[in-house]
C-alpha positions as MATLAB code, in Angstrom:
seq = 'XXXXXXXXXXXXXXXXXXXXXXXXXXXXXXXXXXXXXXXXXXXXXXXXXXXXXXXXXXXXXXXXXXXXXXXXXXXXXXXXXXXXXXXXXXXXXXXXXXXXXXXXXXXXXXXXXXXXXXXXXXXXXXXXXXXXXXXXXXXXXXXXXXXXXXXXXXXXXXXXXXXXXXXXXXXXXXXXXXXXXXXXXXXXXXXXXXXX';
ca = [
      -1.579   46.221   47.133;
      -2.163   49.354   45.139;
       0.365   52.123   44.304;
      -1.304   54.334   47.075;
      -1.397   51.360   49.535;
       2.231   51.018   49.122;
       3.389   54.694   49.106;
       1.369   55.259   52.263;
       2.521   51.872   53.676;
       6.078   52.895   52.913;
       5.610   56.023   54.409;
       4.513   54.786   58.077;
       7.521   52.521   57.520;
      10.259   54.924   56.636;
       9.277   57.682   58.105;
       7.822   57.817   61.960;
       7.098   61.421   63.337;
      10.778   62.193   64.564;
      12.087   66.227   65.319;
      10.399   68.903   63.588;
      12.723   69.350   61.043;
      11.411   66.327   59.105;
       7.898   67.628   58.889;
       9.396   69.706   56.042;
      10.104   67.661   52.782;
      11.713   69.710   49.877;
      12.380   67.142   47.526;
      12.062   63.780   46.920;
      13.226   61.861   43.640;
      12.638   58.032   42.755;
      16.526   56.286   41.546;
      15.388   55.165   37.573;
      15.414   51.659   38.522;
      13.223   52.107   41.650;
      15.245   50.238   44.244;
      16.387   53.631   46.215;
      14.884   57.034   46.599;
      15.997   60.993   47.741;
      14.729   62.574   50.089;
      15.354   66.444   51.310;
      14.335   68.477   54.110;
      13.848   72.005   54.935;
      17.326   72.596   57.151;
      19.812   70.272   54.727;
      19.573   67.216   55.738;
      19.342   64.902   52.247;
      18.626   60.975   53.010;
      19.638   58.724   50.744;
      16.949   55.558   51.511;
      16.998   51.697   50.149;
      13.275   51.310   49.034;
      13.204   47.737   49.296;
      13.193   47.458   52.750;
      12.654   50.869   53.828;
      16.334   52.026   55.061;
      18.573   54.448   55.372;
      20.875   54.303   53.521;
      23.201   57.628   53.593;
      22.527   60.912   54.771;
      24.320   64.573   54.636;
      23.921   68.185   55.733;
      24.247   70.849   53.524;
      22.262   74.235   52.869;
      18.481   73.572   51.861;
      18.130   71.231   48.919;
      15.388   72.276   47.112;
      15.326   70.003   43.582;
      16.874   66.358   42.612;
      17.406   64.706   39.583;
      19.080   61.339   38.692;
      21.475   61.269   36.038;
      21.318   57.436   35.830;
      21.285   54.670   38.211;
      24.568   55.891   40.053;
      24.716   59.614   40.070;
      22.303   62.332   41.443;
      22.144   66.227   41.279;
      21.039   68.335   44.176;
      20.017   71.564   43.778;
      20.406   73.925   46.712;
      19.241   77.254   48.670;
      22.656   78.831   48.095;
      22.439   78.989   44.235;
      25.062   75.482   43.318;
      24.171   71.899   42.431;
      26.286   69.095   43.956;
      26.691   65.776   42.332;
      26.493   62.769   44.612;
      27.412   58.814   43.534;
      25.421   56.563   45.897;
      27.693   53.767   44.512;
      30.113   55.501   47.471;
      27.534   57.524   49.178;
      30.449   59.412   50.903;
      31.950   60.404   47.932;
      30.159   64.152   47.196;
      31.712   66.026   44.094;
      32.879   69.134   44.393;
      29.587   71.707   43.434;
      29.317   74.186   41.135;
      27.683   78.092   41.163;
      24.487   78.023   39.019;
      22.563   81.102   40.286;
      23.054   83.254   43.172;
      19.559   82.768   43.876;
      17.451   79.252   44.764;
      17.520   76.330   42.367;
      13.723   75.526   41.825;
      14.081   72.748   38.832;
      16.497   70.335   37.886;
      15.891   67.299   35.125;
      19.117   66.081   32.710;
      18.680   64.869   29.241;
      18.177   61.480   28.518;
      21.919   60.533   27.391;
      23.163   62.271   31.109;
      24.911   64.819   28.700;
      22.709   67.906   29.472;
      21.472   69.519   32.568;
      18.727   72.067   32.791;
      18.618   74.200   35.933;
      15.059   76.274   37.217;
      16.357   79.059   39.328;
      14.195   82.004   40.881;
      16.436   84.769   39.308;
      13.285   84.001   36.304;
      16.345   81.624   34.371;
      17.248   78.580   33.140;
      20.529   77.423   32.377;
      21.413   74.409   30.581;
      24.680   73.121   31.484;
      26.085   70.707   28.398;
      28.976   68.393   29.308;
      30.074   64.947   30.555;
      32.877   65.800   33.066;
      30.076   67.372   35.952;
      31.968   70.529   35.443;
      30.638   74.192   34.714;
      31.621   74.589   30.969;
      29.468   75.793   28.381;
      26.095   77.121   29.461;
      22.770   78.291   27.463;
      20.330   80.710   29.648;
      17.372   81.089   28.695;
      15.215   84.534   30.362;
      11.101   84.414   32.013;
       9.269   86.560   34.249;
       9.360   84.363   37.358;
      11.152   81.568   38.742;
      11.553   78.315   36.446;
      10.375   75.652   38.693;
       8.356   73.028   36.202;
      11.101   71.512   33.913;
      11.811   68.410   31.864;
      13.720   67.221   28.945;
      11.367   65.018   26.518;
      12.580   61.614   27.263;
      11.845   60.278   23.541;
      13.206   63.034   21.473;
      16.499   64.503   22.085;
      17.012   68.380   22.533;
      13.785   69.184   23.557;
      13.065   70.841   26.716;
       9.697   72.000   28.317;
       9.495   74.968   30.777;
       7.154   76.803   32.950;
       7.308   79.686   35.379;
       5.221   81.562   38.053;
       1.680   83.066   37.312;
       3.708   86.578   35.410;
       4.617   84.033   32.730;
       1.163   82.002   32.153;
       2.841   80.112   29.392;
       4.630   76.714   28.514;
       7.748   76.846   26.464;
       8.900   73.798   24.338;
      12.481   74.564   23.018;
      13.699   72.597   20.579;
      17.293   73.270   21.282;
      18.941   71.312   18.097;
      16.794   73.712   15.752;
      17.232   76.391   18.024;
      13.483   77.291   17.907;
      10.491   77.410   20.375;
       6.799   76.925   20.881;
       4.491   78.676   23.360;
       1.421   77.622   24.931;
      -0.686   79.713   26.897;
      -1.867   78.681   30.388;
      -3.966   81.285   31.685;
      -6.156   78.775   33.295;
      -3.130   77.754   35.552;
      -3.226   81.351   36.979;
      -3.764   81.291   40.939;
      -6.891   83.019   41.871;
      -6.565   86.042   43.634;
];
């Protein structure tokens, strides 16, 4: 079966039409080894689901998660409506750390480096914020300023440092920082540019 086969197959599996708030994903994030997957909806709910055989796994409420990222196999970061991130290890799906205040606005982005060392937060305040520790604490932060809210963001998974950003249509551009050099490269993307 293809890729598409199986997505949609998985879908009519996993998910049957159920209340209207699960009409509404906001999220959803594969685990890096495939076997489980995240999935947010509009009003909190975040489901935690075993993709081999389509089930649930875990579930919570909490305000609106809007981004995920997975940290490794056993950890993943939630970003939410009311401006903090919340670590979760599905090892003891229960077991929710205690979040931290990245914005007062939305999170919009969320990817960590490729050693699980670094974590770069999109918010709609038109920031980013790269959070650089081990212990899943707020310590010491880099922001970084746009036009409009960071939602595209991703850490190069081959070379370390190097982050690529892009904002809403005021912005129009691509930013590659190369954090251990402390420089940066622009490219334009006018062409990206909604129509009016």
């Amino acid at each position: 079966m293809s890729t598409t086969g199986m997505l949609l197959n998985h879908k009519r599996t996993c998910y049957p039409r159920r209340r209207k708030r699960w009409r509404y994903v906001t999220c959803v994030r594969w685990k890096p080894d495939a076997t489980k997957h995240i999935v947010s909806g509009r009003y909190g709910t975040t489901k935690l689901w075993d993709s081999t055989v389509c089930k649930l796994v875990s579930s919570h409420v909490s305000p609106t998660v809007y981004s995920c990222c997975w940290r490794d196999n056993n950890l993943v970061s939630l970003g939410r409506g009311d401006g903090t991130v919340l670590h979760w290890d599905v090892r003891t799906p229960e077991t929710l750390h205690r979040p931290f205040s990245a914005t007062s606005g939305i999170i919009c982005g969320l990817d960590w480096d490729r050693d699980g060392e670094s974590l770069a937060v999109g918010c709609n305040d038109n920031k980013v914020q790269i959070f650089r520790n081990t212990s899943l604490r707020d310590s010491e932060t880099l922001t970084m300023v746009y036009q409009s809210a960071v939602k595209a963001i991703a850490w190069n998974p081959l070379q370390r440092g190097v982050l690529a950003t892009g904002s809403g249509q005021n912005d129009q551009r691509v930013v590659v920082w190369d954090l251990s050099l402390e420089t940066t490269r622009t490219v334009s993307t006018p062409s990206l540019r909604s129509p009016a």
